[in-house]
mmCIF file of C-alpha atoms in Angstrom:
data_model
loop_
_atom_site.group_PDB
_atom_site.id
_atom_site.type_symbol
_atom_site.label_atom_id
_atom_site.label_comp_id
_atom_site.label_asym_id
_atom_site.label_seq_id
_atom_site.Cartn_x
_atom_site.Cartn_y
_atom_site.Cartn_z
ATOM 1 C CA LYS A 1 -129.587 -31.907 5.068
ATOM 2 C CA THR A 2 -130.157 -32.586 1.401
ATOM 3 C CA ASP A 3 -128.223 -33.371 -1.792
ATOM 4 C CA THR A 4 -129.548 -29.799 -3.131
ATOM 5 C CA ASP A 5 -127.767 -28.826 0.220
ATOM 6 C CA ILE A 6 -124.816 -29.423 -0.186
ATOM 7 C CA PHE A 7 -124.653 -29.385 -3.995
ATOM 8 C CA PRO A 8 -125.465 -27.767 -7.185
ATOM 9 C CA GLU A 9 -129.106 -28.704 -8.348
ATOM 10 C CA ASP A 10 -127.826 -30.687 -11.418
ATOM 11 C CA PHE A 11 -125.701 -33.095 -9.382
ATOM 12 C CA ALA A 12 -128.680 -32.818 -6.896
ATOM 13 C CA ARG A 13 -130.585 -34.059 -9.396
ATOM 14 C CA ALA A 14 -129.395 -36.608 -10.502
ATOM 15 C CA PHE A 15 -128.310 -37.916 -7.160
ATOM 16 C CA ARG A 16 -132.063 -38.085 -6.565
ATOM 17 C CA GLU A 17 -132.819 -39.969 -9.598
ATOM 18 C CA LYS A 18 -130.067 -42.559 -8.430
ATOM 19 C CA ASP A 19 -131.309 -42.640 -4.886
ATOM 20 C CA GLU A 20 -135.684 -43.425 -6.008
ATOM 21 C CA GLU A 21 -133.290 -46.420 -8.965
ATOM 22 C CA ALA A 22 -131.946 -47.576 -5.123
ATOM 23 C CA ALA A 23 -135.682 -47.311 -3.831
ATOM 24 C CA GLU A 24 -137.613 -49.162 -5.963
ATOM 25 C CA SER A 25 -134.947 -52.411 -6.189
ATOM 26 C CA SER A 26 -134.923 -54.215 -2.854
ATOM 27 C CA LYS A 27 -131.124 -54.424 -3.456
ATOM 28 C CA PRO A 28 -127.800 -51.980 -3.069
ATOM 29 C CA LYS A 29 -126.931 -50.822 -5.836
ATOM 30 C CA SER A 30 -123.200 -49.801 -6.451
ATOM 31 C CA THR A 31 -122.600 -46.328 -8.785
ATOM 32 C CA GLU A 32 -119.430 -44.455 -9.571
ATOM 33 C CA GLU A 33 -120.039 -41.148 -10.122
ATOM 34 C CA TRP A 34 -118.590 -37.636 -10.357
ATOM 35 C CA VAL A 35 -118.995 -35.093 -8.184
ATOM 36 C CA THR A 36 -118.331 -31.432 -7.954
ATOM 37 C CA TYR A 37 -117.877 -29.509 -5.024
ATOM 38 C CA PRO A 38 -119.419 -25.515 -3.498
ATOM 39 C CA ASP A 39 -116.021 -25.070 -3.702
ATOM 40 C CA GLY A 40 -114.878 -26.800 -6.634
ATOM 41 C CA ARG A 41 -113.178 -29.205 -5.789
ATOM 42 C CA ARG A 42 -113.845 -32.797 -8.936
ATOM 43 C CA VAL A 43 -113.745 -35.670 -7.227
ATOM 44 C CA LEU A 44 -115.198 -39.730 -8.346
ATOM 45 C CA LEU A 45 -117.388 -41.496 -5.366
ATOM 46 C CA ASP A 46 -118.128 -44.777 -5.850
ATOM 47 C CA ILE A 47 -121.016 -44.693 -3.712
ATOM 48 C CA LEU A 48 -123.272 -47.682 -2.195
ATOM 49 C CA ARG A 49 -127.344 -46.585 -2.199
ATOM 50 C CA SER A 50 -129.546 -48.922 0.061
ATOM 51 C CA VAL A 51 -132.724 -48.916 1.497
ATOM 52 C CA TYR A 52 -133.945 -48.444 4.856
ATOM 53 C CA GLN A 53 -136.418 -49.616 5.742
ATOM 54 C CA GLY A 54 -138.542 -50.023 9.133
ATOM 55 C CA SER A 55 -140.107 -53.463 10.892
ATOM 56 C CA GLU A 56 -142.442 -53.856 9.072
ATOM 57 C CA GLY A 57 -140.465 -53.424 5.789
ATOM 58 C CA GLU A 58 -141.447 -50.272 4.821
ATOM 59 C CA VAL A 59 -139.015 -47.907 3.046
ATOM 60 C CA LEU A 60 -138.164 -45.084 5.396
ATOM 61 C CA GLY A 61 -135.246 -43.435 3.472
ATOM 62 C CA ILE A 62 -132.112 -44.785 1.522
ATOM 63 C CA ILE A 63 -128.196 -45.046 3.192
ATOM 64 C CA GLY A 64 -125.800 -43.626 1.195
ATOM 65 C CA ILE A 65 -122.153 -44.498 1.859
ATOM 66 C CA GLY A 66 -119.570 -42.633 -0.508
ATOM 67 C CA ARG A 67 -116.580 -42.913 -1.035
ATOM 68 C CA ASP A 68 -113.226 -40.092 -2.758
ATOM 69 C CA VAL A 69 -111.687 -42.801 -5.278
ATOM 70 C CA SER A 70 -110.681 -40.058 -7.929
ATOM 71 C CA GLU A 71 -106.366 -41.094 -6.025
ATOM 72 C CA SER A 72 -107.112 -44.336 -7.092
ATOM 73 C CA ARG A 73 -108.558 -43.768 -10.462
ATOM 74 C CA GLN A 74 -106.181 -42.394 -10.975
ATOM 75 C CA ILE A 75 -103.579 -44.341 -10.114
ATOM 76 C CA ALA A 76 -105.471 -47.461 -12.108
ATOM 77 C CA GLU A 77 -105.201 -45.196 -14.763
ATOM 78 C CA ALA A 78 -101.952 -43.978 -14.802
ATOM 79 C CA ILE A 79 -100.721 -48.340 -14.199
ATOM 80 C CA LYS A 80 -101.969 -48.732 -16.322
ATOM 81 C CA LYS A 81 -101.382 -46.268 -19.374
ATOM 82 C CA ALA A 82 -97.335 -47.407 -17.899
ATOM 83 C CA ASP A 83 -98.492 -51.074 -18.936
ATOM 84 C CA ILE A 84 -99.704 -49.928 -22.295
ATOM 85 C CA ALA A 85 -96.732 -48.309 -22.966
ATOM 86 C CA ASN A 86 -94.866 -51.204 -21.410
ATOM 87 C CA ARG A 87 -96.924 -53.520 -23.410
ATOM 88 C CA LYS A 88 -95.528 -51.100 -26.666
ATOM 89 C CA ASN A 89 -92.349 -51.052 -25.810
ATOM 90 C CA ILE A 90 -91.806 -55.213 -25.519
ATOM 91 C CA MET A 91 -93.641 -56.280 -28.882
ATOM 92 C CA GLU A 92 -91.408 -53.196 -30.081
ATOM 93 C CA ALA A 93 -88.280 -54.117 -28.989
ATOM 94 C CA PHE A 94 -90.264 -58.108 -29.811
ATOM 95 C CA ARG A 95 -90.610 -56.421 -33.380
ATOM 96 C CA LYS A 96 -86.939 -55.037 -33.597
ATOM 97 C CA ALA A 97 -85.523 -59.194 -32.270
ATOM 98 C CA THR A 98 -86.918 -60.913 -34.481
ATOM 99 C CA LYS A 99 -86.314 -58.723 -37.176
ATOM 100 C CA ASN A 100 -82.670 -58.638 -36.380
ATOM 101 C CA LEU A 101 -83.157 -63.160 -35.860
ATOM 102 C CA MET A 102 -84.388 -63.286 -39.740
ATOM 103 C CA VAL A 103 -81.226 -60.755 -40.974
ATOM 104 C CA ALA A 104 -78.993 -63.266 -38.930
ATOM 105 C CA GLN A 105 -81.044 -66.161 -39.781
ATOM 106 C CA GLN A 106 -80.773 -64.778 -43.924
ATOM 107 C CA GLN A 107 -76.686 -64.039 -43.378
ATOM 108 C CA LEU A 108 -75.985 -67.272 -41.875
ATOM 109 C CA ASN A 109 -77.750 -69.291 -45.010
ATOM 110 C CA LEU A 110 -75.616 -67.025 -47.368
ATOM 111 C CA LYS A 111 -72.396 -68.416 -45.169
ATOM 112 C CA ASN A 112 -74.252 -72.220 -45.146
ATOM 113 C CA SER A 113 -75.142 -71.983 -49.517
ATOM 114 C CA TYR A 114 -70.381 -69.987 -49.605
ATOM 115 C CA LEU A 115 -69.402 -72.746 -47.208
ATOM 116 C CA ASN A 116 -71.239 -75.717 -49.028
ATOM 117 C CA GLN A 117 -70.078 -74.670 -52.414
ATOM 118 C CA THR A 118 -66.751 -74.097 -50.829
ATOM 119 C CA LEU A 119 -66.832 -77.698 -49.597
ATOM 120 C CA GLN A 120 -67.850 -78.818 -52.798
ATOM 121 C CA GLU A 121 -65.281 -77.241 -54.837
ATOM 122 C CA VAL A 122 -62.483 -79.153 -52.241
ATOM 123 C CA GLU A 123 -63.851 -82.142 -52.579
ATOM 124 C CA GLU A 124 -63.357 -81.856 -56.238
ATOM 125 C CA ALA A 125 -59.831 -80.672 -56.485
ATOM 126 C CA ASN A 126 -58.929 -83.705 -53.814
ATOM 127 C CA GLU A 127 -60.593 -85.532 -55.833
ATOM 128 C CA LYS A 128 -58.525 -84.621 -59.252
ATOM 129 C CA MET A 129 -54.979 -84.944 -56.958
ATOM 130 C CA MET A 130 -56.174 -87.833 -55.602
ATOM 131 C CA ALA A 131 -56.784 -89.740 -59.143
ATOM 132 C CA SER A 132 -53.114 -88.149 -59.434
ATOM 133 C CA ILE A 133 -51.647 -89.517 -56.758
ATOM 134 C CA ARG A 134 -53.145 -92.929 -57.386
ATOM 135 C CA TYR A 135 -51.870 -92.351 -61.212
ATOM 136 C CA ALA A 136 -48.213 -91.767 -59.881
ATOM 137 C CA LYS A 137 -47.911 -94.745 -57.696
ATOM 138 C CA VAL A 138 -48.957 -97.078 -60.798
ATOM 139 C CA ILE A 139 -46.347 -94.986 -62.359
ATOM 140 C CA GLN A 140 -44.022 -95.359 -59.112
ATOM 141 C CA THR A 141 -45.115 -99.654 -58.474
ATOM 142 C CA ALA A 142 -43.665 -99.823 -62.315
ATOM 143 C CA LEU A 143 -40.354 -98.622 -61.908
ATOM 144 C CA LEU A 144 -39.572 -100.356 -58.578
ATOM 145 C CA PRO A 145 -37.585 -103.515 -59.192
ATOM 146 C CA ASN A 146 -39.332 -106.273 -57.621
ATOM 147 C CA LEU A 147 -39.502 -105.963 -53.961
ATOM 148 C CA ASP A 148 -40.106 -110.304 -54.074
ATOM 149 C CA GLY A 149 -35.887 -111.107 -53.762
ATOM 150 C CA LYS A 150 -36.133 -112.787 -56.601
ATOM 151 C CA SER A 151 -34.730 -110.926 -59.248
ATOM 152 C CA ILE A 152 -31.957 -108.097 -57.181
ATOM 153 C CA TYR A 153 -29.537 -107.100 -59.509
ATOM 154 C CA LEU A 154 -26.836 -106.405 -56.273
ATOM 155 C CA PRO A 155 -25.665 -110.000 -54.311
ATOM 156 C CA ASP A 156 -26.400 -108.673 -50.615
ATOM 157 C CA SER A 157 -27.877 -105.934 -50.966
ATOM 158 C CA PHE A 158 -31.585 -105.442 -49.772
ATOM 159 C CA VAL A 159 -34.453 -103.005 -50.438
ATOM 160 C CA ILE A 160 -37.455 -101.197 -47.637
ATOM 161 C CA TRP A 161 -39.722 -99.601 -49.266
ATOM 162 C CA MET A 162 -42.556 -98.172 -47.148
ATOM 163 C CA PRO A 163 -44.376 -95.262 -47.696
ATOM 164 C CA LYS A 164 -45.566 -93.365 -44.832
ATOM 165 C CA ASP A 165 -48.557 -92.014 -47.846
ATOM 166 C CA VAL A 166 -49.445 -93.374 -50.721
ATOM 167 C CA VAL A 167 -46.484 -92.768 -52.684
ATOM 168 C CA GLY A 168 -42.990 -92.681 -51.427
ATOM 169 C CA GLY A 169 -40.214 -90.746 -51.311
ATOM 170 C CA ASP A 170 -37.081 -91.068 -54.447
ATOM 171 C CA ILE A 171 -34.500 -91.589 -51.899
ATOM 172 C CA PHE A 172 -32.592 -95.136 -52.598
ATOM 173 C CA PHE A 173 -29.300 -95.734 -50.419
ATOM 174 C CA LYS A 174 -26.610 -98.411 -51.608
ATOM 175 C CA ASP A 175 -24.223 -99.468 -49.350
ATOM 176 C CA HIS A 176 -21.524 -102.495 -49.205
ATOM 177 C CA PHE A 177 -21.802 -105.021 -46.817
ATOM 178 C CA ALA A 178 -18.354 -106.650 -46.745
ATOM 179 C CA ASP A 179 -16.593 -109.072 -44.144
ATOM 180 C CA GLY A 180 -14.387 -106.384 -42.803
ATOM 181 C CA PRO A 181 -13.809 -102.147 -42.527
ATOM 182 C CA SER A 182 -15.746 -101.442 -44.996
ATOM 183 C CA SER A 183 -14.070 -99.037 -47.832
ATOM 184 C CA ARG A 184 -15.661 -96.679 -49.175
#
């Protein structure tokens, strides 16, 4: 059968033109062509055309091998569309994550700024308090009796001065030490 016996005239003519192109070329040629059969079925054919030569190199005909690749093309296009949709979804998720990260970074910067400001205020307050404590130590030291033991006014007495921090508490204990039982 010829192409016109199988396909409508416009398709048969297109096939004949492709066959003639293949005949002019000495190399096999592959094409993809949409074809509508007489029953109305439309398919995509992958057609490989090759020149069939005689023993002396004369062209005896064209051998064409076609296979229906409609389903694999549809699957490939579906995969491509799904891949494009997935890439769009991934890019959108990436944009959202980037935006969220930027917002979080801004919030972190604000909190750091607030913490730094608070730290500076605490350091200033601490410095004022420490200055007051150092001054209190000067006053307290001036009011305490001489601790070197030379001018203690009470005989048989002693003073233990061991402040926990910079200044000590205002607790003084006096006791009388005698040879006998103490009379209080």
